[in-house]
Short mmCIF file of C-alpha atoms in Angstrom, two decimals:
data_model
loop_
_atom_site.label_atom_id
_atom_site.label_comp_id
_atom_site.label_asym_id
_atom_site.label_seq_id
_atom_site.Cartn_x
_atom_site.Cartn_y
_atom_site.Cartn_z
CA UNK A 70 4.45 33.62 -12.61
CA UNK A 71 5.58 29.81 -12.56
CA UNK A 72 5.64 28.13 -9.01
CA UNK A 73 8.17 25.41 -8.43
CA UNK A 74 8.72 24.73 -11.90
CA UNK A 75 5.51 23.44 -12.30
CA UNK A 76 3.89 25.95 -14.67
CA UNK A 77 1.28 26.44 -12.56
CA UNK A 78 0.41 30.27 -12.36
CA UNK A 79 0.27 31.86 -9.22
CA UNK A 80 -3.25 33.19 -9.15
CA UNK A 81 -5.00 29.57 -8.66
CA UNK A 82 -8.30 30.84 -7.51
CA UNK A 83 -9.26 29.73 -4.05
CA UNK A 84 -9.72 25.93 -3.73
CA UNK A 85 -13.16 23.92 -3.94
CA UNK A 86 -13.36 20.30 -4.13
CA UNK A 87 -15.31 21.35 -7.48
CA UNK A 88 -11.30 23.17 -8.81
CA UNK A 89 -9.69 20.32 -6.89
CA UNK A 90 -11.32 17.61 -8.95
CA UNK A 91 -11.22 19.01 -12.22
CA UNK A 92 -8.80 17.01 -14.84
CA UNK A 93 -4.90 17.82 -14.92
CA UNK A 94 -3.23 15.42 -16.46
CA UNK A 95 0.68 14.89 -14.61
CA UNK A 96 2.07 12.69 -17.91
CA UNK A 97 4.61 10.38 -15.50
CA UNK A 98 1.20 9.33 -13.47
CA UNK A 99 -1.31 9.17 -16.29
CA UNK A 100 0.77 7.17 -18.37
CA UNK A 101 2.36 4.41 -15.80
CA UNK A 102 -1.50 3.96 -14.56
CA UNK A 103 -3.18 3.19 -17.70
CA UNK A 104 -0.02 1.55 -18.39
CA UNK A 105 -1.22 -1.04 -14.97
CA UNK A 106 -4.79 -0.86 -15.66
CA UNK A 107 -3.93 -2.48 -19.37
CA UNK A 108 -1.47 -4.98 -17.91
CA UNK A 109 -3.92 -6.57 -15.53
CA UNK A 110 -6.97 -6.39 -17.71
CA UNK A 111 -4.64 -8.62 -20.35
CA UNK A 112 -3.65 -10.60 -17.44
CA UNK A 113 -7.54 -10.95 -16.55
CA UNK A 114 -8.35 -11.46 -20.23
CA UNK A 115 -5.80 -13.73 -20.51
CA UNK A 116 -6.42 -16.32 -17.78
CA UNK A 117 -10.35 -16.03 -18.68
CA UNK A 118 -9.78 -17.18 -22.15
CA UNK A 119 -7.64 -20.66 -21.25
CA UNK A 120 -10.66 -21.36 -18.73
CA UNK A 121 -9.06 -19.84 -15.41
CA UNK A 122 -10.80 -18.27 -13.08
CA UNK A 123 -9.65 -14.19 -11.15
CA UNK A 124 -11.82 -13.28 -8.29
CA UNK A 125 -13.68 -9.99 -8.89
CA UNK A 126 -13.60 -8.33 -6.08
CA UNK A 127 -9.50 -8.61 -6.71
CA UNK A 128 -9.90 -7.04 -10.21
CA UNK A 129 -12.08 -4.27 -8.38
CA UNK A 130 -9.54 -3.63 -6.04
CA UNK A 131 -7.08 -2.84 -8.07
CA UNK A 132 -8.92 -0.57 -10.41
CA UNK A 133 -10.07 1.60 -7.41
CA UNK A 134 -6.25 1.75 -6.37
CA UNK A 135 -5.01 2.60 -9.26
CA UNK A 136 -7.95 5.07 -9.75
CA UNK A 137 -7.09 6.39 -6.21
CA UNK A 138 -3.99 7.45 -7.97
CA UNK A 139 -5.07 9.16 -10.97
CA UNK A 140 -7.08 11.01 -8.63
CA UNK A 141 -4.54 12.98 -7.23
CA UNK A 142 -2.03 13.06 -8.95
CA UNK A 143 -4.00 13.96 -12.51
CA UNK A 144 -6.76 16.41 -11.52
CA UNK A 145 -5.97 19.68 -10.15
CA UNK A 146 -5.26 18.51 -6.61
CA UNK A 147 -1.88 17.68 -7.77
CA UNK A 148 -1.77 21.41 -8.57
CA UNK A 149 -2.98 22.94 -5.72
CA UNK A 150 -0.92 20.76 -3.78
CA UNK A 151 1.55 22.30 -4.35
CA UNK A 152 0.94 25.76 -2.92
CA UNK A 153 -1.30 24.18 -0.59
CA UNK A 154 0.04 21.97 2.62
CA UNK A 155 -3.41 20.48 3.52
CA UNK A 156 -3.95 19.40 -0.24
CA UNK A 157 -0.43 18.30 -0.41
CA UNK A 158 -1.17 16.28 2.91
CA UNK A 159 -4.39 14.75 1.06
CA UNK A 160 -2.37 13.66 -1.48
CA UNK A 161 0.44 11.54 0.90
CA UNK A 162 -2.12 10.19 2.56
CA UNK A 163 -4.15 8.59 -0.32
CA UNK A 164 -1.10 7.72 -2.19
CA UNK A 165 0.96 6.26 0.47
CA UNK A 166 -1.88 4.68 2.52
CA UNK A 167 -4.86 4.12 1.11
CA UNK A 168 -4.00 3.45 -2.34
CA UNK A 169 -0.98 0.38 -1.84
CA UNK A 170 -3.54 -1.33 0.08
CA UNK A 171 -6.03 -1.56 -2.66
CA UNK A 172 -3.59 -2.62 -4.82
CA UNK A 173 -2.32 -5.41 -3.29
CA UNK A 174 -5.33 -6.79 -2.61
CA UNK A 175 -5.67 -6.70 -6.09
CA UNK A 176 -2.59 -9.34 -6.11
CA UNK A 177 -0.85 -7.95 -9.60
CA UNK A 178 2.11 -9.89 -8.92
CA UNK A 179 -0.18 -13.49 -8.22
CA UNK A 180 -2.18 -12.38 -11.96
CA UNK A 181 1.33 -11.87 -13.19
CA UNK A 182 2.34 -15.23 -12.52
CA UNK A 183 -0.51 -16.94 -13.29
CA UNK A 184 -0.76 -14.80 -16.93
CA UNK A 185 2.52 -14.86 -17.96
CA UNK A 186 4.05 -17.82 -20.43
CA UNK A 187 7.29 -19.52 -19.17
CA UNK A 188 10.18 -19.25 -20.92
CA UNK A 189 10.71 -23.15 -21.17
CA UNK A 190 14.07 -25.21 -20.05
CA UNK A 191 17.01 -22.99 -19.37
CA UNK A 192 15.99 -19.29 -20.82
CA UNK A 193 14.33 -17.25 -18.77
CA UNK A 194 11.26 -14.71 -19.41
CA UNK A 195 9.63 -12.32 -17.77
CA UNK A 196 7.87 -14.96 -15.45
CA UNK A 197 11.25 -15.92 -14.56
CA UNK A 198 12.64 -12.40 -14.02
CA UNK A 199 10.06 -12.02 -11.49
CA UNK A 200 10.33 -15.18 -9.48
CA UNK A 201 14.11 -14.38 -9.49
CA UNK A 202 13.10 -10.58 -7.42
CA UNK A 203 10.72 -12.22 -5.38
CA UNK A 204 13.55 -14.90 -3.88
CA UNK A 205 15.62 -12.23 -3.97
CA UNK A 206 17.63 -10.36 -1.14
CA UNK A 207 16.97 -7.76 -2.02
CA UNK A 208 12.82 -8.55 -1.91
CA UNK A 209 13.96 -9.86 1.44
CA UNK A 210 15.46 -7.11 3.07
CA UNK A 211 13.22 -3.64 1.59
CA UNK A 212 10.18 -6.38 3.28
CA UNK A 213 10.93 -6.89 6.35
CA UNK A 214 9.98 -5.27 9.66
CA UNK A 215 13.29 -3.92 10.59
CA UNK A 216 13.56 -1.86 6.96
CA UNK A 217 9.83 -1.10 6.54
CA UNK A 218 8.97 -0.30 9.75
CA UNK A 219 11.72 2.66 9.80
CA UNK A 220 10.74 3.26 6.35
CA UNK A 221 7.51 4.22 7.30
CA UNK A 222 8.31 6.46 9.65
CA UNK A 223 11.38 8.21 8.11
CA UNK A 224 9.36 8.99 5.23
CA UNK A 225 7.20 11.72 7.20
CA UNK A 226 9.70 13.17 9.93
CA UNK A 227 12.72 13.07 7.76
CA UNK A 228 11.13 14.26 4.78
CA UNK A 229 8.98 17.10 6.25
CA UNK A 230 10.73 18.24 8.95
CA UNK A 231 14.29 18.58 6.94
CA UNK A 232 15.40 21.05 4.11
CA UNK A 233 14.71 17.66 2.08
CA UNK A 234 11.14 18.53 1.24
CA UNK A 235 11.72 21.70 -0.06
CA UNK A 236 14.39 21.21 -2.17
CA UNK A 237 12.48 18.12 -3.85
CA UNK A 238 8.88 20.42 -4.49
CA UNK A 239 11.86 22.67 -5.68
CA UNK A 240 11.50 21.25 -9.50
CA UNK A 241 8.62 18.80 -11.24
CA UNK A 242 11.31 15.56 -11.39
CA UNK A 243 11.54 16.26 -7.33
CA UNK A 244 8.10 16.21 -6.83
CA UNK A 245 7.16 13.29 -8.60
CA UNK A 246 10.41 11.33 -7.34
CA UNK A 247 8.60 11.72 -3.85
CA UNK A 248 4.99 10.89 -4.88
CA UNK A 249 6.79 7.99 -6.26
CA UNK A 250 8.44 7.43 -2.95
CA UNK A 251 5.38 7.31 -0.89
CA UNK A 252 3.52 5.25 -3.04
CA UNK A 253 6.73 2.53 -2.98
CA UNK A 254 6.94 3.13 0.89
CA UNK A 255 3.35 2.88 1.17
CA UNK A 256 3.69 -1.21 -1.13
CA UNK A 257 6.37 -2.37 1.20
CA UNK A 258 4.91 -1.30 4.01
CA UNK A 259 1.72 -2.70 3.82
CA UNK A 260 2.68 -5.85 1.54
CA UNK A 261 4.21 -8.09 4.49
CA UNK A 262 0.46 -7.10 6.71
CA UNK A 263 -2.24 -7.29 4.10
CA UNK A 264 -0.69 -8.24 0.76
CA UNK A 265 -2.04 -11.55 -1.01
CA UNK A 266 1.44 -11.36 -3.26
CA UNK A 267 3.40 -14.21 -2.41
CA UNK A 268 6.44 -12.73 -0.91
CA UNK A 269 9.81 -13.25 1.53
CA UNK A 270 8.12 -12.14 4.40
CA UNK A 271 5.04 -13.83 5.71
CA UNK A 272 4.48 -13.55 9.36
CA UNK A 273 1.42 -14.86 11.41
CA UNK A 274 -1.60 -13.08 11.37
CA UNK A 275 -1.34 -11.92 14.76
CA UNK A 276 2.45 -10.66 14.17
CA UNK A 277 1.09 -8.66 10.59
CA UNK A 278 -1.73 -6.71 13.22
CA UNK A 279 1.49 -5.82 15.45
CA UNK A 280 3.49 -4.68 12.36
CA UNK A 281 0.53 -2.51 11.67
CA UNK A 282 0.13 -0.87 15.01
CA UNK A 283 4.08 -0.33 15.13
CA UNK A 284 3.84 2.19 12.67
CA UNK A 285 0.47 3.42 12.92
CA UNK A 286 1.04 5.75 16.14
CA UNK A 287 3.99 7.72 14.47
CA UNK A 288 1.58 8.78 11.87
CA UNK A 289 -0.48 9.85 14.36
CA UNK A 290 2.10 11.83 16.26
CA UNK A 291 3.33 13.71 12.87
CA UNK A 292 -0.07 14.98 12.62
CA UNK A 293 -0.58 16.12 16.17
CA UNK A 294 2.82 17.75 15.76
CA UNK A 295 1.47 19.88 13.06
CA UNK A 296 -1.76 20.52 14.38
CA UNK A 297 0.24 22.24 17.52
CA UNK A 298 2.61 23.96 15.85
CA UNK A 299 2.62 27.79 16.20
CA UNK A 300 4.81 28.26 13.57
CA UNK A 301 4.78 27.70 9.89
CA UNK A 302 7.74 24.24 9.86
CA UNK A 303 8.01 23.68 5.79
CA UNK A 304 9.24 26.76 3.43
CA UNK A 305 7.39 25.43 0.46
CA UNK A 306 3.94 26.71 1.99
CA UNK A 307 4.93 29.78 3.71
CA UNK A 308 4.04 31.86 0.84
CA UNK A 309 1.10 30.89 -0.51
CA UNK A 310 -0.38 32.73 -3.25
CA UNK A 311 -2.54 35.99 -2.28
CA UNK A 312 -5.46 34.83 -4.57
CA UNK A 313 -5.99 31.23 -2.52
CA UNK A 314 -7.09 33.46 0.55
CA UNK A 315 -4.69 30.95 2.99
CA UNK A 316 -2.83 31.61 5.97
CA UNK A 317 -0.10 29.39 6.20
CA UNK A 318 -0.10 28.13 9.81
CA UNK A 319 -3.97 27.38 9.81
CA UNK A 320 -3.07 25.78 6.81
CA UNK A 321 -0.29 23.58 7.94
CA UNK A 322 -2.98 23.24 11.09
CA UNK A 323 -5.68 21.90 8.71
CA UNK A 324 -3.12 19.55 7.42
CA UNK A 325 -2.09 17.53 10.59
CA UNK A 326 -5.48 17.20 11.25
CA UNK A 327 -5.70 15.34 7.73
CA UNK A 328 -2.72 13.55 8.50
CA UNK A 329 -3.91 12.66 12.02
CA UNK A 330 -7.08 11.77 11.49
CA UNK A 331 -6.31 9.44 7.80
CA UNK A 332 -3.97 6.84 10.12
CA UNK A 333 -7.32 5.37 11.67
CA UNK A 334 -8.56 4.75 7.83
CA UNK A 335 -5.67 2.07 7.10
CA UNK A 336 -5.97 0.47 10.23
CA UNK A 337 -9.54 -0.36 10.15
CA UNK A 338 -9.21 -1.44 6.67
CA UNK A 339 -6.13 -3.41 6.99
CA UNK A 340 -7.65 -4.70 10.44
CA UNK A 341 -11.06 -6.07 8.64
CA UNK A 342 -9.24 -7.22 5.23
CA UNK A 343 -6.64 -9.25 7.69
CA UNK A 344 -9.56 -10.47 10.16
CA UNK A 345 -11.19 -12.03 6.66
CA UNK A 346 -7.96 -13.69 5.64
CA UNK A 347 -7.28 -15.87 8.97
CA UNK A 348 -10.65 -16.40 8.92
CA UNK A 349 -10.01 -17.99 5.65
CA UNK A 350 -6.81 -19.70 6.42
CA UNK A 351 -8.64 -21.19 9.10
CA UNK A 352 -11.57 -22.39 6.86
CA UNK A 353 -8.85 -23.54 4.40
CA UNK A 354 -6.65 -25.47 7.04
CA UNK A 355 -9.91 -27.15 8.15
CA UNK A 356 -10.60 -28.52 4.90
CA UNK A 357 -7.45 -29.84 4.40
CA UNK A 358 -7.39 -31.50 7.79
CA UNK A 359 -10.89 -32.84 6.81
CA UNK A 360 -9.12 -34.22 3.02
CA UNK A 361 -6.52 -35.67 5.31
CA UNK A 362 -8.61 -37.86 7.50
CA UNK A 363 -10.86 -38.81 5.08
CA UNK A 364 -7.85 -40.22 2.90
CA UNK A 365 -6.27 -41.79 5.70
CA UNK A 366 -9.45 -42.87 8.42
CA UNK A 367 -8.86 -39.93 10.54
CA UNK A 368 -5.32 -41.31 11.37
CA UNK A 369 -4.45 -38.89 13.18
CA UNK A 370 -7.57 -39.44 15.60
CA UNK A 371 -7.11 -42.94 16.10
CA UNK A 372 -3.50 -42.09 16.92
CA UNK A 373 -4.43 -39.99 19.79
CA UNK A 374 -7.20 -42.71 21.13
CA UNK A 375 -5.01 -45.35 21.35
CA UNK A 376 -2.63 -42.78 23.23
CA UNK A 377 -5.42 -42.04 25.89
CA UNK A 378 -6.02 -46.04 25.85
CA UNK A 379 -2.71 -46.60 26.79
CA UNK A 380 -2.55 -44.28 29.41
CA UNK A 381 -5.88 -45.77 30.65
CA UNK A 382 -4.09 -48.95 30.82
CA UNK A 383 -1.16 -47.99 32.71
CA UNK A 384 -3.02 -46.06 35.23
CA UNK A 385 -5.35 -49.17 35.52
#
């Protein structure tokens, strides 16, 4: 018997990370992520061969991202997760939270600049087709605070705690539509905070920690709410098959605890990755000040002696 159109069979034995991990290709996922891991490698390739230079640890990034997809979405976890509300809840997280963050440290759309031709006087490429999205409104308004911010949150207690849920793990299209949808929510979300993309939205380091910590405790409180529950809250896991050996509100128990305890994981990454990047604007605003006043005799020094001088000489 088929579950959720799927063609999964219902007698999945019970789950080991062993089962979990084993290959299972989903064809939408496998393909669009070799599909990225090609693009950037020629984009990599590409800048390497005219003499440019792509930090590694970027490159790294981004392959563990991207990996971070494949990895559930294209081994059996995607298939147990979907019988299974703690897998399923393994799956959100990684996709939505963990994996976006790699990626954009990776800075695809930066490579993608810096890789792709231009188009020359008055046609326009793909270079240009994506400096046009980026100065877009659109890019403007799906990136700020006030949209991703809600965004974030919506996408847990609107989703799960709504017939919306199970009517999208109703059919395969559904299901991947939301993987799809956490992994976008998860890009917009974090891009503004952590992302090295150049983008609309670029706040102060100090305002990017508070956009972080706005959403963060919501995620926190979606898990708690499931961990107390004494009732089963989403339809698609009440029946889980008889050969997994599950009860459905321990279950559901197990994941809110997943969910609860995975929102500390993006904070302390986010928090260290952004910590390293003022530290480097700093480093990088120092040298230019040092450029400056080596250009000009410290101009701006001598402007601010002969200020104190003058005061001196009023006073006196």
């Amino acid at each position: 018997m088929d579950h959720s159109g799927h063609g999964m069979v219902m007698d999945l034995p019970p789950f080991t990370l062993g089962r979990g991990l084993a290959f299972s290709a989903e064809p939408f996922f496998l393909i669009t992520c070799l599909l990225g891991l090609g693009l950037y490698a020629w984009g990599v390739v590409r800048l390497r061969r005219r003499g440019d230079t792509w930090p590694v640890a970027r490159t790294f990034s981004y392959v563990i991202g991207v990996l971070t997809i494949l990895l559930v979405m294209c081994t059996r976890l995607n298939d147990y997760g979907m019988v299974m509300f703690s897998v399923h809840m393994v799956q959100h997280m990684i996709i939505s939270m963990l994996s976006p963050i790699l990626i954009l440290l990776g800075a695809p759309v930066t490579l993608a600049l810096r890789a792709l031709p231009t188009a020359g006087r008055g046609r326009k490429g793909p270079r240009e087709l994506l400096l046009m999205l980026l100065h877009s409104r659109y890019m403007r308004v799906i990136t700020h605070p006030l949209f991703t911010i809600p965004m974030f949150i919506a996408s847990l207690y609107a989703l799960y705690f709504t017939p919306l849920f199970d009517f999208l793990m109703g059919s395969k299209t559904g299901h991947i539509a939301m993987m799809v949808h956490f992994l976008a929510v998860g890009v917009v979300f974090f891009w503004p905070i952590i992302g090295v993309d150049p983008g609309p939205h670029r706040p102060g380091h100090l305002m990017r920690m508070l956009e972080l910590f706005a959403g963060m405790p919501f995620h926190a409180f979606f898990g708690i709410a499931l961990m107390m529950a004494s009732t089963p809250m989403v339809n698609t896991f009440l029946h889980p098959p008889a050969s997994l050996g599950v009860d459905p509100l321990s279950d559901q128990n197990s994941a809110g605890g997943i969910a609860w305890a995975f929102s500390e994981v993006p904070s302390v990454l986010v928090l260290i990755a952004l910590l390293f990047q003022w530290y480097g604007s700093e480093k990088r605003h120092a040298r230019r000040k040092d450029r400056q006043a080596d250009r000009d005799g410290d101009k701006e020094l001598a402007e601010y002696n002969a200020y104190l001088a003058s005061l001196n000489a009023r006073q006196g």
